[in-house]
mmCIF file of C-alpha atoms in Angstrom:
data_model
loop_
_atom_site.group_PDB
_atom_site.id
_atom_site.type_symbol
_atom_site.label_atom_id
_atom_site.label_comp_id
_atom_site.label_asym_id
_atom_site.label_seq_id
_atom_site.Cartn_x
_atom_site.Cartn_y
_atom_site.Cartn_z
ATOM 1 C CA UNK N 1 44.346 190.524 97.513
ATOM 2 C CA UNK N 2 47.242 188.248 96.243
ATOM 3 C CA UNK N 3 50.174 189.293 95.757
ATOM 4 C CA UNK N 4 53.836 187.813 95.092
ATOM 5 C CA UNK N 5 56.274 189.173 97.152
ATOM 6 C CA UNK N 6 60.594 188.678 95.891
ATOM 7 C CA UNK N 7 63.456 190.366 98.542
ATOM 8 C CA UNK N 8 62.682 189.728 102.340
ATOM 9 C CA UNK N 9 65.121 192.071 103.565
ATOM 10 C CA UNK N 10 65.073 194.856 105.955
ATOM 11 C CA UNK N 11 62.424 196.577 104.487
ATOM 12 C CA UNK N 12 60.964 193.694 102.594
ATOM 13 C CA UNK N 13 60.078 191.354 105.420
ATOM 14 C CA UNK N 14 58.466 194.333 107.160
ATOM 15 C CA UNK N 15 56.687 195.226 104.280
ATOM 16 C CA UNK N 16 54.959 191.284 104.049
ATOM 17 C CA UNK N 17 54.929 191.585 107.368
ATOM 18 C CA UNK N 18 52.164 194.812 107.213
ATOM 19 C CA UNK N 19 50.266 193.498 103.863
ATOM 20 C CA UNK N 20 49.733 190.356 105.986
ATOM 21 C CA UNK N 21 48.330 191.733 109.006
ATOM 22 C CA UNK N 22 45.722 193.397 106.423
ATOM 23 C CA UNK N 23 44.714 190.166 105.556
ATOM 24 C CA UNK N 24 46.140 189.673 102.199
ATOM 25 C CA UNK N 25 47.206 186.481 101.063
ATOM 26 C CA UNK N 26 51.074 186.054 100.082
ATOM 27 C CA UNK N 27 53.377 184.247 98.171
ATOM 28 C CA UNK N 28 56.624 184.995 99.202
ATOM 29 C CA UNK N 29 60.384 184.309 97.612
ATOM 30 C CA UNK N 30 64.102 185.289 99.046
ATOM 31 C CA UNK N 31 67.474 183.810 98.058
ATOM 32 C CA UNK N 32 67.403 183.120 101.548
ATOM 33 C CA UNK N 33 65.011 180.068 101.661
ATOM 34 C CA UNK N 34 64.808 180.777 106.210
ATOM 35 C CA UNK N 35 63.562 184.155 105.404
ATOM 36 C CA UNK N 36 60.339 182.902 103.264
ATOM 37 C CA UNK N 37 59.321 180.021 106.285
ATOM 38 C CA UNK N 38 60.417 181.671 109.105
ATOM 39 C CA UNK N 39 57.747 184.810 107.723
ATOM 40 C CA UNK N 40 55.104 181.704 106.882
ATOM 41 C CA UNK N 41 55.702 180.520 110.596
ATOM 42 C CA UNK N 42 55.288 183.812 112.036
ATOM 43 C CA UNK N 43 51.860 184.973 109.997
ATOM 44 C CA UNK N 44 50.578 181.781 109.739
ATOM 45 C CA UNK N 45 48.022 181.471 106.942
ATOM 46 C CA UNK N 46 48.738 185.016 105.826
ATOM 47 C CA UNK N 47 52.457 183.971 104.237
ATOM 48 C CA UNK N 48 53.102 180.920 101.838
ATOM 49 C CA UNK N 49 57.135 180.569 101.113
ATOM 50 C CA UNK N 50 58.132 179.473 97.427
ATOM 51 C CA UNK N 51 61.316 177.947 96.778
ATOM 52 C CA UNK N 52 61.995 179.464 94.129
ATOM 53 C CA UNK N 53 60.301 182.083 91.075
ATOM 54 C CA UNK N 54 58.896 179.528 88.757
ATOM 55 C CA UNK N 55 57.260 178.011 92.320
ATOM 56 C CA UNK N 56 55.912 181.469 93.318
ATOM 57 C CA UNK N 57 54.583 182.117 89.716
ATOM 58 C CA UNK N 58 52.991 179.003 89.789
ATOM 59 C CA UNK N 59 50.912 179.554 93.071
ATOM 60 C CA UNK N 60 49.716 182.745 92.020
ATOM 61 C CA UNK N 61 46.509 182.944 89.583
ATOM 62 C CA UNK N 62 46.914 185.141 86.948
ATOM 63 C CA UNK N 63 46.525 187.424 86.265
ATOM 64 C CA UNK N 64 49.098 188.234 88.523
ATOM 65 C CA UNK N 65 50.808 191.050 90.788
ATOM 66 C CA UNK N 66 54.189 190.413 91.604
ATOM 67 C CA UNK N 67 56.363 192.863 93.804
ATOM 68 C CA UNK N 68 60.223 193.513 93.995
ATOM 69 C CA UNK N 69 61.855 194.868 96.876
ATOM 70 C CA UNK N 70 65.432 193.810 95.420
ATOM 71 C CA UNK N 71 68.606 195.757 95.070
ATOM 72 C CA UNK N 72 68.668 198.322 92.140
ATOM 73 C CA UNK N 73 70.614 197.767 88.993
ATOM 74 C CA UNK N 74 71.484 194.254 87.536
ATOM 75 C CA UNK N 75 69.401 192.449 90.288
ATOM 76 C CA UNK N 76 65.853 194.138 89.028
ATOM 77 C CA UNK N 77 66.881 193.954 85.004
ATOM 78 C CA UNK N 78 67.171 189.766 85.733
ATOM 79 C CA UNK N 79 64.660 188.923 88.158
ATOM 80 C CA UNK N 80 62.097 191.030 85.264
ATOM 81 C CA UNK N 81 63.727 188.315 82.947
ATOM 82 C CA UNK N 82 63.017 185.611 84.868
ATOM 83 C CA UNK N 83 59.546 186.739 85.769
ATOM 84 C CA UNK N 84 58.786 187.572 82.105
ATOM 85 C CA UNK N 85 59.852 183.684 80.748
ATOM 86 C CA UNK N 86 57.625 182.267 83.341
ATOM 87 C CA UNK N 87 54.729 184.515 83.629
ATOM 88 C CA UNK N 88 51.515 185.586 81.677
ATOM 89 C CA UNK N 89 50.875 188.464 79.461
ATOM 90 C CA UNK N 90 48.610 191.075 81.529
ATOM 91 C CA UNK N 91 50.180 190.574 84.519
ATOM 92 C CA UNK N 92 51.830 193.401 86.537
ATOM 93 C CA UNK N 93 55.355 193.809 88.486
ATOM 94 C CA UNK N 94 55.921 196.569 90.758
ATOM 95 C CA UNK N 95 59.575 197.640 91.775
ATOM 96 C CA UNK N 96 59.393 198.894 95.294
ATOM 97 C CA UNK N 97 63.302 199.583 95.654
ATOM 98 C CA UNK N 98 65.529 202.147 94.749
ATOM 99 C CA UNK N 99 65.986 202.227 91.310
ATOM 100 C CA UNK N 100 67.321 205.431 89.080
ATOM 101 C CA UNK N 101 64.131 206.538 87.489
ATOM 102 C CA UNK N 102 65.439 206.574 83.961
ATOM 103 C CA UNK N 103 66.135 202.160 84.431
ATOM 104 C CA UNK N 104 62.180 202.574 85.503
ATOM 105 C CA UNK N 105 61.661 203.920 82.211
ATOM 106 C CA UNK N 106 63.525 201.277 80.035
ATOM 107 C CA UNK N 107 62.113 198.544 82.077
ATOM 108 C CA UNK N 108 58.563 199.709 81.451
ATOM 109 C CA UNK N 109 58.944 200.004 77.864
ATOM 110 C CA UNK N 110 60.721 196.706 77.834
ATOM 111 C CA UNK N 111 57.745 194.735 79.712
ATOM 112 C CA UNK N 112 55.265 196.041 77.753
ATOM 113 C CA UNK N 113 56.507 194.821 74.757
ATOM 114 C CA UNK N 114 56.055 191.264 76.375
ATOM 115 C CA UNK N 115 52.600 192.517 77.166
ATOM 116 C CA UNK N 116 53.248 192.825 80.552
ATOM 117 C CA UNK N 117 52.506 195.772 83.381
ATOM 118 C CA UNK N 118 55.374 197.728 85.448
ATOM 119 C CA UNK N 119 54.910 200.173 88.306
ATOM 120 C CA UNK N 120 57.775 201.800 89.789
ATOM 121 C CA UNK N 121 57.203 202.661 93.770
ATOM 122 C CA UNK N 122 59.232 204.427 95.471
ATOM 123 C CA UNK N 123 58.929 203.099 99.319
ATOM 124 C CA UNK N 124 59.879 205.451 101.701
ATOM 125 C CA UNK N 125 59.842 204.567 105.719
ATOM 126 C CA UNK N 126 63.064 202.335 106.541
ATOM 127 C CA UNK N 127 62.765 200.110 109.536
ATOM 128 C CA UNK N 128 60.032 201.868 111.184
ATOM 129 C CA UNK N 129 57.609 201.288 108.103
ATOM 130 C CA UNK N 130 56.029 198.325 109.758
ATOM 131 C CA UNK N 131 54.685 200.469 112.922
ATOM 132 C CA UNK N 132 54.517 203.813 111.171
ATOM 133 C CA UNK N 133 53.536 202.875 107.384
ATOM 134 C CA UNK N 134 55.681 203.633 104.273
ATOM 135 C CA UNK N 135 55.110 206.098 101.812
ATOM 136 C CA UNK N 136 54.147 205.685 98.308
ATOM 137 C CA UNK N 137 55.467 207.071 95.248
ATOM 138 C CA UNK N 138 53.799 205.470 92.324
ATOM 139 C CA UNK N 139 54.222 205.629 88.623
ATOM 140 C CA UNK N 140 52.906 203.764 85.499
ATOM 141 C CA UNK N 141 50.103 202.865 83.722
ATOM 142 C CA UNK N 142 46.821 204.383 85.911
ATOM 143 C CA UNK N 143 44.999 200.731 85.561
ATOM 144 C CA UNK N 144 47.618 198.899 86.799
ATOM 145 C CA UNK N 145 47.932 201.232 89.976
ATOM 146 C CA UNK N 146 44.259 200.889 90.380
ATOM 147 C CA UNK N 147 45.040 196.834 90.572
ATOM 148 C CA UNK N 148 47.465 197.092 93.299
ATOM 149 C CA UNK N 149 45.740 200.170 95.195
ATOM 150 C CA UNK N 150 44.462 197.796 97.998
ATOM 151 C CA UNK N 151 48.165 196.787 98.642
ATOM 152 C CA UNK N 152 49.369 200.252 98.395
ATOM 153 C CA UNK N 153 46.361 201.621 100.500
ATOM 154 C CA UNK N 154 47.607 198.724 103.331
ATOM 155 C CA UNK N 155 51.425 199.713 103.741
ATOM 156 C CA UNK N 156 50.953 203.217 103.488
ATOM 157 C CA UNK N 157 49.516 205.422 106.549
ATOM 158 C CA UNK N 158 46.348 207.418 105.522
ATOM 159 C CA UNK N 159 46.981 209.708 102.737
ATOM 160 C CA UNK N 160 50.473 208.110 102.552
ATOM 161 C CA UNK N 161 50.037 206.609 98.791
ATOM 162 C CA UNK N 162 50.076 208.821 95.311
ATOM 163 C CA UNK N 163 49.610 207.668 91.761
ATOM 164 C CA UNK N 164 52.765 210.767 90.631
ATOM 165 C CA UNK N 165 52.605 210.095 87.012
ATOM 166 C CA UNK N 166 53.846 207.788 84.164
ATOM 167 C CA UNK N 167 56.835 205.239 84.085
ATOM 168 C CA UNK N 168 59.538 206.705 85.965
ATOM 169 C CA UNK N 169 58.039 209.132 88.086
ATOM 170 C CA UNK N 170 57.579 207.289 90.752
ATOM 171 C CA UNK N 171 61.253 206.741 91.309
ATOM 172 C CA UNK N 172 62.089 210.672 90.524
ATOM 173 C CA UNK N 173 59.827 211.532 93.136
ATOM 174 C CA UNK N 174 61.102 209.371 95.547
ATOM 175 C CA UNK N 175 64.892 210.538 94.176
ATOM 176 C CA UNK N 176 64.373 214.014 95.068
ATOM 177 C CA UNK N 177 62.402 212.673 98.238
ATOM 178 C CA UNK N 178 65.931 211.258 99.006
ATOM 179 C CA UNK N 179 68.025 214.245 98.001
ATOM 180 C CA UNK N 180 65.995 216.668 100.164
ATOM 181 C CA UNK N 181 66.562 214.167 103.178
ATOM 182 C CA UNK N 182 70.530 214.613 102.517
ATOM 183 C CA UNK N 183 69.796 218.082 102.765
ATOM 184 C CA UNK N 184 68.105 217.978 105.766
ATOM 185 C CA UNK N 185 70.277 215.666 107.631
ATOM 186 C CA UNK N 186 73.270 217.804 106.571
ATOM 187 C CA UNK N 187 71.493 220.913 108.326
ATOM 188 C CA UNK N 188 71.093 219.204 111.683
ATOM 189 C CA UNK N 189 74.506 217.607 111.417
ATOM 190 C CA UNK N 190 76.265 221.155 110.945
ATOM 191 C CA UNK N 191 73.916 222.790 113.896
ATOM 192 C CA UNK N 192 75.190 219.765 116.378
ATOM 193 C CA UNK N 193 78.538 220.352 115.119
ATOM 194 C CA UNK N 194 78.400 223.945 116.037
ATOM 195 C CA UNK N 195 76.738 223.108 119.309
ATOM 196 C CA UNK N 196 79.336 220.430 119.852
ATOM 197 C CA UNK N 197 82.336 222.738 119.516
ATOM 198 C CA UNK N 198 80.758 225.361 121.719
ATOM 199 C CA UNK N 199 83.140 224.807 124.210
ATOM 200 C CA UNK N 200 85.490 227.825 122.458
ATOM 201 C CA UNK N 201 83.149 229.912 124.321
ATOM 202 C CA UNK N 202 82.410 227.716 127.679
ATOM 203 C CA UNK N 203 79.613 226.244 126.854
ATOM 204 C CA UNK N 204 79.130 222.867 127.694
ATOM 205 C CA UNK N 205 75.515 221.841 125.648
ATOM 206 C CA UNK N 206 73.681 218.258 126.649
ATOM 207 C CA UNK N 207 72.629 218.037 122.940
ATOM 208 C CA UNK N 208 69.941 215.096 124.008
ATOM 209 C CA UNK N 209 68.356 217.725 126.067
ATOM 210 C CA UNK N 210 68.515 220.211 123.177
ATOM 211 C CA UNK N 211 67.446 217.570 120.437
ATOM 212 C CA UNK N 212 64.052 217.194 123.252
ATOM 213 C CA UNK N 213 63.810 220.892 123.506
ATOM 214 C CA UNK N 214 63.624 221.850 119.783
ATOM 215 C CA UNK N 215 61.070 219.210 119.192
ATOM 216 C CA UNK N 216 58.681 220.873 121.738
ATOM 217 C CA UNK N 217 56.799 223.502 118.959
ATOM 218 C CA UNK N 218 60.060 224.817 117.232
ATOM 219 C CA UNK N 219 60.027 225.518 113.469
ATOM 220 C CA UNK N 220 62.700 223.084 113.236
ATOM 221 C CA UNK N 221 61.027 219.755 115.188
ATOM 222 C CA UNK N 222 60.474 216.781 112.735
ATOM 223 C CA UNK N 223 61.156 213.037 112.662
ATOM 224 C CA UNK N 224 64.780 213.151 112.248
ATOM 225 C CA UNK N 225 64.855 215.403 115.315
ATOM 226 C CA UNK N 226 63.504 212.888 117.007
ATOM 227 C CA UNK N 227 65.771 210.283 115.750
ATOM 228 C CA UNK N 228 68.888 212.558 116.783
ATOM 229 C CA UNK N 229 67.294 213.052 120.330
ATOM 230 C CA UNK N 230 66.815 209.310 120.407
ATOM 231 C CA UNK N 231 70.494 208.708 118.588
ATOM 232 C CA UNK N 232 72.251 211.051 121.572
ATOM 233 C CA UNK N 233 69.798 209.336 124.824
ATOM 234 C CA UNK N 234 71.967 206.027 123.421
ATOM 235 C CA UNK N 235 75.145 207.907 122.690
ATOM 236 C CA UNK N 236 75.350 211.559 124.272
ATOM 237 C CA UNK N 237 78.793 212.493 121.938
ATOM 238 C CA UNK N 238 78.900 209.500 119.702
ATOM 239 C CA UNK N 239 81.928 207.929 120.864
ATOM 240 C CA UNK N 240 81.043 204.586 119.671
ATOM 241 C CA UNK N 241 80.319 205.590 116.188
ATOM 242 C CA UNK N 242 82.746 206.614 113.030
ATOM 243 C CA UNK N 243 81.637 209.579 111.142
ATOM 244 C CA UNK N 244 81.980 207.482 108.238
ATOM 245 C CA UNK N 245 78.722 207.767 105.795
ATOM 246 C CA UNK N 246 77.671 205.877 103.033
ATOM 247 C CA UNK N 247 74.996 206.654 99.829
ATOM 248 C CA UNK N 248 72.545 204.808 98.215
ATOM 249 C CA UNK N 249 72.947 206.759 95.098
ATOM 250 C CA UNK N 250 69.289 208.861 95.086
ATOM 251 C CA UNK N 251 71.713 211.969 96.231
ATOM 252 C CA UNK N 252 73.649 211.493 93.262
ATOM 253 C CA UNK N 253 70.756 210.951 90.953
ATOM 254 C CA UNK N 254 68.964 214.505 92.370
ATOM 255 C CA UNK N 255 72.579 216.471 91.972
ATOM 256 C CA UNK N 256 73.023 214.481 88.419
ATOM 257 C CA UNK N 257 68.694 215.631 87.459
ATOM 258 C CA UNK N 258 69.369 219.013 88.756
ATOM 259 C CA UNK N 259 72.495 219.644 86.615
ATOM 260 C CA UNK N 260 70.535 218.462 83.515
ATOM 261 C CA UNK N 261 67.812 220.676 84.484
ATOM 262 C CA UNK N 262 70.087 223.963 85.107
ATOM 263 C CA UNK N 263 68.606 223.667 88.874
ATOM 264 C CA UNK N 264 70.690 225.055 91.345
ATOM 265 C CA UNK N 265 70.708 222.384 94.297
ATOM 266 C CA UNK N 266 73.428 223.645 96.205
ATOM 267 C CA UNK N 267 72.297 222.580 99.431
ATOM 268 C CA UNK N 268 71.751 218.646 98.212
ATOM 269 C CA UNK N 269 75.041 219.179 96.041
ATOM 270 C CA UNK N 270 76.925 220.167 99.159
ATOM 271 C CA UNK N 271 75.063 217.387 101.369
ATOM 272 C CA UNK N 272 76.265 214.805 98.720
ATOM 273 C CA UNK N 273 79.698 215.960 98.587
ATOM 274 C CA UNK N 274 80.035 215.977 102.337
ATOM 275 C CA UNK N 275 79.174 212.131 102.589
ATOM 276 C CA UNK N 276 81.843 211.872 100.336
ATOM 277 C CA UNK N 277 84.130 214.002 102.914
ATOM 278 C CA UNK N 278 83.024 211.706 105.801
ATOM 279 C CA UNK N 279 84.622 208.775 104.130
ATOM 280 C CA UNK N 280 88.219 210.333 104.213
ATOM 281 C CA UNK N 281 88.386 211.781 107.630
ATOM 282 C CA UNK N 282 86.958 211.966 110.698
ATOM 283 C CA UNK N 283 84.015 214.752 111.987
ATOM 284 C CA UNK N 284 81.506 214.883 114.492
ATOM 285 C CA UNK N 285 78.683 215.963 111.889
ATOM 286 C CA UNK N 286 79.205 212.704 109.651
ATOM 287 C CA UNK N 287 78.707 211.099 113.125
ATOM 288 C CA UNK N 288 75.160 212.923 113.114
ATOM 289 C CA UNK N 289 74.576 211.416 109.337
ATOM 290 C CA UNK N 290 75.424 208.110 110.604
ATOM 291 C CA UNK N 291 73.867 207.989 113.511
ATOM 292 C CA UNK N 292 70.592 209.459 112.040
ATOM 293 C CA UNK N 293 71.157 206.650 109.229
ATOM 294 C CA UNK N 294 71.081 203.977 111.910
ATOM 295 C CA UNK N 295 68.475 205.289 113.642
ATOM 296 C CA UNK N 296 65.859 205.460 110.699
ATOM 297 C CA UNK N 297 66.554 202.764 108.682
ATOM 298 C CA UNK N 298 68.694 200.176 110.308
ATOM 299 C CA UNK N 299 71.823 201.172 108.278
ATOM 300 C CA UNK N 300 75.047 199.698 109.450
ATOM 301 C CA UNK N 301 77.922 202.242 111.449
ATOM 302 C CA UNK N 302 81.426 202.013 111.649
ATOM 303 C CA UNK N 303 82.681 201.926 115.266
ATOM 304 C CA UNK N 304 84.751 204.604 116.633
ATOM 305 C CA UNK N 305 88.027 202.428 116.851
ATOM 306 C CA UNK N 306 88.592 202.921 113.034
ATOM 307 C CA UNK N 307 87.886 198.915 111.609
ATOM 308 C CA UNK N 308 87.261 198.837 108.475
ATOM 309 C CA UNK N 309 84.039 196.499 108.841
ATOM 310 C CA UNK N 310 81.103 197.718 110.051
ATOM 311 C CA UNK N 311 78.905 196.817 113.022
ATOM 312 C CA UNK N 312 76.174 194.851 112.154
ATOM 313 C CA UNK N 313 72.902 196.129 112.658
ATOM 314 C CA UNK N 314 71.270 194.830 115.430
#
């Protein structure tokens, strides 16, 4: 299919990247014009750069599908703007990135008054979504998921794509999706600590070796194990990285849902509140968080010699 394509980031590029090597045929746009060619150059007849939205409008036909992999908040509300002065009623905009599923909402309501489509996918599968696939949280109107299906069916892994419900629900379930990883993270990050500190009692762990061991049929192996076993081969006791960890704001969105629902979350709650910690002292756990951050989606860490800039990601 054809598809527009705004936000050639980290995950974005990858993301052209995949729909390309599927054969479909896109027009791409970044602020960065050397994103757009340098994509072109690399997938050929596959990519097309635009130089700017009118341009990439403009080489689509209409009626047209038109996806955003842009930063949440003010960046989605104009680039819809933009897209709605130039574009043609009936055609649809999906908003692959992080957004709080209540902005989903607004902006659906507010497109279709234009006459326009909007599907809110939440994209789940960081840096390794290129190799691996991403998983897809849909919502919105059931026809205009059935438009883009061959695009969703080409990122996502088999089985890895799901029409979740209306406007909105895409980006809940992706929310909670997110608040369940802090959860998770925190419970690996409090075992290593443990592990780490075992020394009160002797013991002197190789927590690479562990990280390998658990992974082999335990009831605790999964991906992030893997990432921490990979994290501690590169890094055996994190020296070179500051247990300093950011959020994205989906953990604060789940804890903020759950309160409104009278759902006890403690676990995410707590996970939440102990990124917060990590950003006022120092702890060998929010060194698991970051390192597990850097690991699975290319997130930035803080070296271990306090700066306050962090290391660019590789």
């Amino acid at each position: 299919m054809e598809l527009g394509f705004i936000g050639l980031g980290r995950m974005g590029g990858n993301m052209v990247r995949r729909l390309a090597r599927d054969h479909h045929h896109l027009i791409v746009y970044d602020q960065n014009p050397a994103a757009g060619e340098a994509l072109a150059r690399e997938m050929l007849d596959q990519v097309q750069p635009a130089a700017s939205l009118p341009a990439l409008v403009q080489a689509l036909q209409p009626p047209r599908s038109i996806w955003l992999m842009v930063p949440a908040g003010e960046p989605v509300d104009q680039t819809l703007a933009a897209l709605m002065d130039i574009c043609t009623p009936g055609d649809v905009f999906v908003d692959g990135g992080n957004s709080n599923f209540k902005d989903s909402v607004r902006r659906a309501a507010q497109v279709a008054q234009r006459g326009f489509h909007f599907l809110d996918a939440g994209t789940s599968g960081g840096i390794w979504g290129l190799q691996m696939g991403y998983c897809l949280m849909v919502g919105g109107d059931p026809a205009a998921f059935a438009r883009l299906e061959p695009a969703f069916r080409s990122l996502a892994p088999a089985n890895g794509y799901l029409h979740v419900g209306p406007s909105g629900a895409g980006h809940f379930v992706k929310m909670v999706h997110n608040g369940i990883e802090y959860g998770l993270m925190q419970a690996y990050a409090e075992g290593f600590e443990v592990l780490h500190a075992a020394g009160t009692f002797g013991y002197d762990f190789d927590l690479h070796a562990i990280a390998g061991l658990w992974n082999q049929g335990s009831v605790i192996r999964s991906w992030l194990l893997e990432l921490a076993e990979r994290a501690f081969a590169a890094d055996p006791r994190l020296d070179d990285i500051r247990g300093y960890v950011e959020d994205t704001g989906e953990g604060r969105w789940t804890v903020l849902a759950a309160i409104e629902e009278n759902v006890p979350a403690m676990a995410i709650a707590l996970a939440l509140m102990t990124r917060f910690r990590s950003r006022q002292a120092e702890s060998f756990g929010a060194k698991v968080l970051a390192a597990l951050r850097h690991e699975f989606g290319g997130h930035a860490v803080r070296p271990a010699d306090g700066e306050a800039s962090p290391t660019a990601t590789p």
